[in-house]
Amino acid sequence: MNHSTVSNTEVVRLITIPISHYCEKVRWALDLLKIPYVEEQHVPAFHRSVTRKYGGSSVPILVAKSSIFTDSTDILHYLNTISLSGFCLYPEQAELLREVEELEELFDTRLGVDIRNWGYYYRLDNRQTMRKAWCKGTPLFERVGFEIAFPFISAKVRQLYSITAESAAFSLQGIREVFEIVNQRLADDRPYLAGDRLSAADLTFAALAAPVLQPREHPVLVAKIEELPIDMAAVIKELQATVAGNHALRLYREQRQVY
Ligand SMILES: N[C@@H](CCC(=O)N[C@@H](CS)C(=O)NCC(=O)O)C(=O)O
């Protein structure tokens, strides 16, 4: 990309909570499509004053000149139309496109939710862990707010997602079910979930599954597996060893360049 191209190119804004795996999904798409962006990170609870301004509640939110997008899938569809790398996240062929969209929906609505709820069950009360997960790159005011309000924020998040031992067990079952669906799809050694190249389906699976796979190339994940509670580490090792886990880890190794 030469300098005149850069100066004529719009720089979009990405509103995030740093550790959010839905935000990582969009960050990865931006990097892959070589779209310049500025990430604006926020601590949970504080993010709401920003997301409200843009007509949303959750992150990620993408603010572009022409429009604002408040859902990761809508964001990916938009980014696909302004790709600067020549790479497309969605295939043109109708049947393949339907497969990609169905898989993305499955990962967004089941895997992403179950992984967040399962992970928070183990980590939400640990101030040091949550400081690393939530505060990186956020405004000073919010970091100070985190220190003062941590017990309140953590209780609020627990309440928002109804996190209990039972819900964590239920979520783990859901994670294993989605991994099994992916195992089956890849059983004939096909390199990608739909078609013969990386699509929004693969990227979404890998980004949303990252917290239970801990890929080394992930730009934000903070924990070392040895530092995690034993039960958590055992599940991570189990999922890393699956066909689906290997697929996501390979995508991180081979296709997660950070610009
Ligand atoms: N369907 C949404 C889900 C995003 C989502 O659940 N984001 C979480 C972070 S992982 C969030 O912002 N939670 C705080 C809130 O809802 O206020 C998407 O794909 O963008």
GROMACS .gro file of C-alpha atoms and ligand atoms in nm:
model
  279
    1MET     CA    1   0.000   0.000   0.000
    2ASN     CA    2   0.160   0.334  -0.098
    3HIS     CA    3   0.123   0.659   0.097
    4SER     CA    4  -0.133   0.820  -0.133
    5THR     CA    5  -0.354   0.511  -0.096
    6VAL     CA    6  -0.324   0.532   0.282
    7SER     CA    7  -0.411   0.900   0.295
    8ASN     CA    8  -0.724   0.849   0.080
    9THR     CA    9  -0.842   0.552   0.280
   10GLU     CA   10  -1.099   0.590   0.554
   11VAL     CA   11  -0.982   0.486   0.901
   12VAL     CA   12  -1.272   0.322   1.081
   13ARG     CA   13  -1.316   0.320   1.461
   14LEU     CA   14  -1.364  -0.002   1.651
   15ILE     CA   15  -1.520   0.024   1.998
   16THR     CA   16  -1.423  -0.276   2.213
   17ILE     CA   17  -1.384  -0.440   2.550
   18PRO     CA   18  -1.028  -0.568   2.491
   19ILE     CA   19  -1.082  -0.931   2.595
   20SER     CA   20  -1.416  -0.977   2.413
   21HIS     CA   21  -1.392  -1.261   2.162
   22TYR     CA   22  -1.659  -1.096   1.944
   23CYS     CA   23  -1.423  -0.796   1.927
   24GLU     CA   24  -1.135  -1.025   1.832
   25LYS     CA   25  -1.352  -1.160   1.548
   26VAL     CA   26  -1.381  -0.809   1.403
   27ARG     CA   27  -1.019  -0.715   1.479
   28TRP     CA   28  -0.903  -1.022   1.287
   29ALA     CA   29  -1.129  -0.936   0.991
   30LEU     CA   30  -0.992  -0.580   0.983
   31ASP     CA   31  -0.635  -0.710   0.987
   32LEU     CA   32  -0.704  -0.973   0.721
   33LEU     CA   33  -0.877  -0.727   0.490
   34LYS     CA   34  -0.604  -0.468   0.561
   35ILE     CA   35  -0.854  -0.199   0.658
   36PRO     CA   36  -0.695   0.076   0.870
   37TYR     CA   37  -0.866   0.118   1.207
   38VAL     CA   38  -0.832   0.271   1.546
   39GLU     CA   39  -0.940   0.058   1.839
   40GLU     CA   40  -1.102   0.234   2.134
   41GLN     CA   41  -1.099   0.002   2.434
   42HIS     CA   42  -1.331   0.026   2.732
   43VAL     CA   43  -1.377  -0.139   3.069
   44PRO     CA   44  -1.712  -0.325   3.101
   45ALA     CA   45  -1.988  -0.105   3.249
   46PHE     CA   46  -1.802   0.207   3.128
   47HIS     CA   47  -1.846   0.083   2.770
   48ARG     CA   48  -2.221   0.146   2.794
   49SER     CA   49  -2.186   0.525   2.791
   50VAL     CA   50  -2.008   0.490   2.455
   51THR     CA   51  -2.222   0.215   2.299
   52ARG     CA   52  -2.543   0.401   2.395
   53LYS     CA   53  -2.421   0.701   2.198
   54TYR     CA   54  -2.411   0.484   1.887
   55GLY     CA   55  -2.748   0.317   1.942
   56GLY     CA   56  -2.610  -0.014   2.071
   57SER     CA   57  -2.532  -0.183   2.401
   58SER     CA   58  -2.277  -0.457   2.339
   59VAL     CA   59  -1.934  -0.439   2.177
   60PRO     CA   60  -1.796  -0.453   1.912
   61ILE     CA   61  -1.928  -0.140   1.746
   62LEU     CA   62  -1.782  -0.018   1.421
   63VAL     CA   63  -1.804   0.349   1.338
   64ALA     CA   64  -1.750   0.421   0.970
   65LYS     CA   65  -1.807   0.749   0.784
   66SER     CA   66  -2.120   0.625   0.612
   67SER     CA   67  -2.271   0.412   0.887
   68ILE     CA   68  -2.252   0.260   1.235
   69PHE     CA   69  -2.270  -0.114   1.297
   70THR     CA   70  -2.354  -0.268   1.633
   71ASP     CA   71  -2.323  -0.642   1.565
   72SER     CA   72  -2.013  -0.838   1.469
   73THR     CA   73  -2.179  -1.017   1.176
   74ASP     CA   74  -2.315  -0.694   1.029
   75ILE     CA   75  -1.965  -0.550   1.071
   76LEU     CA   76  -1.802  -0.839   0.882
   77HIS     CA   77  -2.051  -0.804   0.596
   78TYR     CA   78  -1.973  -0.435   0.574
   79LEU     CA   79  -1.596  -0.486   0.593
   80ASN     CA   80  -1.623  -0.740   0.313
   81THR     CA   81  -1.749  -0.462   0.086
   82ILE     CA   82  -1.450  -0.236   0.162
   83SER     CA   83  -1.173  -0.498   0.167
   84LEU     CA   84  -0.834  -0.357   0.069
   85SER     CA   85  -0.652  -0.690   0.055
   86GLY     CA   86  -0.857  -0.844  -0.225
   87PHE     CA   87  -0.964  -1.111   0.023
   88CYS     CA   88  -1.337  -1.191   0.062
   89LEU     CA   89  -1.492  -1.325   0.382
   90TYR     CA   90  -1.812  -1.439   0.212
   91PRO     CA   91  -1.822  -1.659  -0.099
   92GLU     CA   92  -2.028  -1.544  -0.395
   93GLN     CA   93  -2.176  -1.883  -0.475
   94ALA     CA   94  -2.524  -1.893  -0.313
   95GLU     CA   95  -2.510  -2.242  -0.157
   96LEU     CA   96  -2.165  -2.183  -0.006
   97LEU     CA   97  -2.270  -1.841   0.119
   98ARG     CA   98  -2.569  -1.995   0.296
   99GLU     CA   99  -2.339  -2.250   0.465
  100VAL     CA  100  -2.098  -1.979   0.580
  101GLU     CA  101  -2.381  -1.764   0.717
  102GLU     CA  102  -2.543  -2.055   0.900
  103LEU     CA  103  -2.215  -2.155   1.061
  104GLU     CA  104  -2.136  -1.797   1.161
  105GLU     CA  105  -2.482  -1.768   1.320
  106LEU     CA  106  -2.431  -2.096   1.509
  107PHE     CA  107  -2.093  -1.980   1.644
  108ASP     CA  108  -2.222  -1.633   1.734
  109THR     CA  109  -2.536  -1.745   1.911
  110ARG     CA  110  -2.413  -2.062   2.082
  111LEU     CA  111  -2.036  -2.098   2.098
  112GLY     CA  112  -1.957  -1.734   2.176
  113VAL     CA  113  -2.216  -1.717   2.451
  114ASP     CA  114  -2.124  -2.052   2.610
  115ILE     CA  115  -1.751  -1.978   2.607
  116ARG     CA  116  -1.797  -1.638   2.769
  117ASN     CA  117  -2.026  -1.778   3.040
  118TRP     CA  118  -1.806  -2.080   3.109
  119GLY     CA  119  -1.490  -1.870   3.130
  120TYR     CA  120  -1.642  -1.601   3.350
  121TYR     CA  121  -1.761  -1.866   3.597
  122TYR     CA  122  -1.397  -1.941   3.680
  123ARG     CA  123  -1.236  -1.599   3.641
  124LEU     CA  124  -1.484  -1.325   3.723
  125ASP     CA  125  -1.399  -1.292   4.093
  126ASN     CA  126  -1.023  -1.264   4.037
  127ARG     CA  127  -0.934  -0.894   4.037
  128GLN     CA  128  -0.584  -0.942   3.894
  129THR     CA  129  -0.704  -1.159   3.607
  130MET     CA  130  -0.992  -0.929   3.523
  131ARG     CA  131  -0.765  -0.623   3.540
  132LYS     CA  132  -0.546  -0.783   3.271
  133ALA     CA  133  -0.850  -0.892   3.067
  134TRP     CA  134  -1.052  -0.574   3.085
  135CYS     CA  135  -0.820  -0.278   3.135
  136LYS     CA  136  -0.552  -0.298   2.863
  137GLY     CA  137  -0.546   0.025   2.664
  138THR     CA  138  -0.854   0.173   2.833
  139PRO     CA  139  -0.879   0.538   2.948
  140LEU     CA  140  -0.719   0.620   3.287
  141PHE     CA  141  -1.054   0.728   3.429
  142GLU     CA  142  -1.200   0.383   3.356
  143ARG     CA  143  -0.899   0.202   3.501
  144VAL     CA  144  -0.936   0.398   3.824
  145GLY     CA  145  -1.308   0.322   3.812
  146PHE     CA  146  -1.228  -0.048   3.773
  147GLU     CA  147  -1.016  -0.044   4.092
  148ILE     CA  148  -1.292   0.122   4.291
  149ALA     CA  149  -1.592  -0.059   4.145
  150PHE     CA  150  -1.447  -0.405   4.066
  151PRO     CA  151  -1.668  -0.603   4.310
  152PHE     CA  152  -1.975  -0.424   4.180
  153ILE     CA  153  -1.883  -0.468   3.809
  154SER     CA  154  -1.800  -0.834   3.857
  155ALA     CA  155  -2.131  -0.896   4.041
  156LYS     CA  156  -2.318  -0.710   3.768
  157VAL     CA  157  -2.160  -0.921   3.492
  158ARG     CA  158  -2.241  -1.238   3.687
  159GLN     CA  159  -2.600  -1.123   3.713
  160LEU     CA  160  -2.623  -1.006   3.348
  161TYR     CA  161  -2.524  -1.349   3.218
  162SER     CA  162  -2.683  -1.553   3.504
  163ILE     CA  163  -2.354  -1.725   3.582
  164THR     CA  164  -2.373  -2.016   3.828
  165ALA     CA  165  -2.205  -2.357   3.863
  166GLU     CA  166  -2.505  -2.511   3.682
  167SER     CA  167  -2.495  -2.260   3.396
  168ALA     CA  168  -2.118  -2.319   3.360
  169ALA     CA  169  -2.173  -2.696   3.333
  170PHE     CA  170  -2.451  -2.639   3.080
  171SER     CA  171  -2.229  -2.402   2.880
  172LEU     CA  172  -1.944  -2.654   2.874
  173GLN     CA  173  -2.181  -2.910   2.729
  174GLY     CA  174  -2.281  -2.653   2.464
  175ILE     CA  175  -1.914  -2.584   2.380
  176ARG     CA  176  -1.844  -2.955   2.334
  177GLU     CA  177  -2.152  -2.992   2.110
  178VAL     CA  178  -2.042  -2.712   1.877
  179PHE     CA  179  -1.685  -2.849   1.870
  180GLU     CA  180  -1.834  -3.185   1.770
  181ILE     CA  181  -2.026  -3.024   1.483
  182VAL     CA  182  -1.699  -2.870   1.363
  183ASN     CA  183  -1.511  -3.200   1.412
  184GLN     CA  184  -1.769  -3.370   1.188
  185ARG     CA  185  -1.747  -3.104   0.917
  186LEU     CA  186  -1.369  -3.135   0.905
  187ALA     CA  187  -1.369  -3.515   0.932
  188ASP     CA  188  -1.286  -3.567   0.563
  189ASP     CA  189  -0.967  -3.361   0.605
  190ARG     CA  190  -1.109  -3.059   0.429
  191PRO     CA  191  -0.895  -2.752   0.504
  192TYR     CA  192  -1.180  -2.507   0.566
  193LEU     CA  193  -1.534  -2.522   0.703
  194ALA     CA  194  -1.702  -2.418   0.377
  195GLY     CA  195  -1.539  -2.415   0.036
  196ASP     CA  196  -1.168  -2.426  -0.034
  197ARG     CA  197  -1.059  -2.107   0.138
  198LEU     CA  198  -1.085  -1.925   0.468
  199SER     CA  199  -1.426  -1.761   0.516
  200ALA     CA  200  -1.620  -1.577   0.786
  201ALA     CA  201  -1.718  -1.921   0.920
  202ASP     CA  202  -1.357  -2.026   0.996
  203LEU     CA  203  -1.256  -1.685   1.126
  204THR     CA  204  -1.561  -1.666   1.354
  205PHE     CA  205  -1.503  -2.016   1.488
  206ALA     CA  206  -1.135  -1.952   1.560
  207ALA     CA  207  -1.186  -1.609   1.718
  208LEU     CA  208  -1.478  -1.714   1.937
  209ALA     CA  209  -1.310  -2.040   2.038
  210ALA     CA  210  -0.979  -1.870   2.122
  211PRO     CA  211  -1.048  -1.837   2.498
  212VAL     CA  212  -1.079  -2.217   2.526
  213LEU     CA  213  -0.780  -2.284   2.299
  214GLN     CA  214  -0.535  -2.011   2.407
  215PRO     CA  215  -0.355  -1.966   2.071
  216ARG     CA  216  -0.011  -1.810   2.114
  217GLU     CA  217  -0.070  -1.562   1.830
  218HIS     CA  218  -0.379  -1.407   1.992
  219PRO     CA  219  -0.317  -1.032   2.036
  220VAL     CA  220  -0.502  -0.992   2.367
  221LEU     CA  221  -0.536  -1.319   2.563
  222VAL     CA  222  -0.333  -1.299   2.879
  223ALA     CA  223  -0.339  -1.622   3.077
  224LYS     CA  224  -0.076  -1.894   3.066
  225ILE     CA  225  -0.236  -2.235   3.086
  226GLU     CA  226  -0.032  -2.316   3.401
  227GLU     CA  227  -0.190  -2.015   3.572
  228LEU     CA  228  -0.547  -2.129   3.513
  229PRO     CA  229  -0.764  -2.326   3.758
  230ILE     CA  230  -0.701  -2.700   3.708
  231ASP     CA  231  -1.055  -2.772   3.580
  232MET     CA  232  -1.023  -2.497   3.321
  233ALA     CA  233  -0.679  -2.608   3.205
  234ALA     CA  234  -0.804  -2.967   3.166
  235VAL     CA  235  -1.090  -2.856   2.938
  236ILE     CA  236  -0.857  -2.637   2.733
  237LYS     CA  237  -0.615  -2.928   2.680
  238GLU     CA  238  -0.906  -3.154   2.583
  239LEU     CA  239  -1.039  -2.904   2.326
  240GLN     CA  240  -0.693  -2.819   2.189
  241ALA     CA  241  -0.652  -3.186   2.099
  242THR     CA  242  -0.973  -3.206   1.891
  243VAL     CA  243  -0.988  -3.172   1.512
  244ALA     CA  244  -1.184  -2.848   1.558
  245GLY     CA  245  -0.931  -2.716   1.809
  246ASN     CA  246  -0.642  -2.799   1.577
  247HIS     CA  247  -0.821  -2.620   1.294
  248ALA     CA  248  -0.860  -2.297   1.493
  249LEU     CA  249  -0.502  -2.313   1.626
  250ARG     CA  250  -0.371  -2.362   1.271
  251LEU     CA  251  -0.569  -2.061   1.149
  252TYR     CA  252  -0.416  -1.850   1.426
  253ARG     CA  253  -0.069  -1.973   1.334
  254GLU     CA  254  -0.107  -1.928   0.959
  255GLN     CA  255  -0.359  -1.649   0.906
  256ARG     CA  256  -0.364  -1.419   1.209
  257GLN     CA  257  -0.126  -1.146   1.102
  258VAL     CA  258  -0.148  -0.829   1.307
  259TYR     CA  259  -0.076  -0.504   1.125
  260LIG     N1  260  -2.429  -1.050   1.888
  260LIG     C1  261  -2.328  -0.958   1.935
  260LIG     C2  262  -2.273  -1.009   2.067
  260LIG     C3  263  -2.162  -0.925   2.125
  260LIG     C4  264  -2.145  -0.946   2.276
  260LIG     O1  265  -2.208  -1.034   2.336
  260LIG     N2  266  -2.056  -0.863   2.336
  260LIG     C5  267  -2.032  -0.868   2.478
  260LIG     C6  268  -1.883  -0.881   2.506
  260LIG     S1  269  -1.825  -1.045   2.474
  260LIG     C7  270  -2.076  -0.737   2.543
  260LIG     O2  271  -2.059  -0.631   2.488
  260LIG     N3  272  -2.128  -0.746   2.665
  260LIG     C8  273  -2.161  -0.631   2.744
  260LIG     C9  274  -2.298  -0.578   2.717
  260LIG     O3  275  -2.380  -0.645   2.650
  260LIG     O4  276  -2.325  -0.467   2.765
  260LIG    C10  277  -2.219  -0.949   1.828
  260LIG     O5  278  -2.195  -1.049   1.757
  260LIG     O6  279  -2.162  -0.840   1.810
   0.00000   0.00000   0.00000
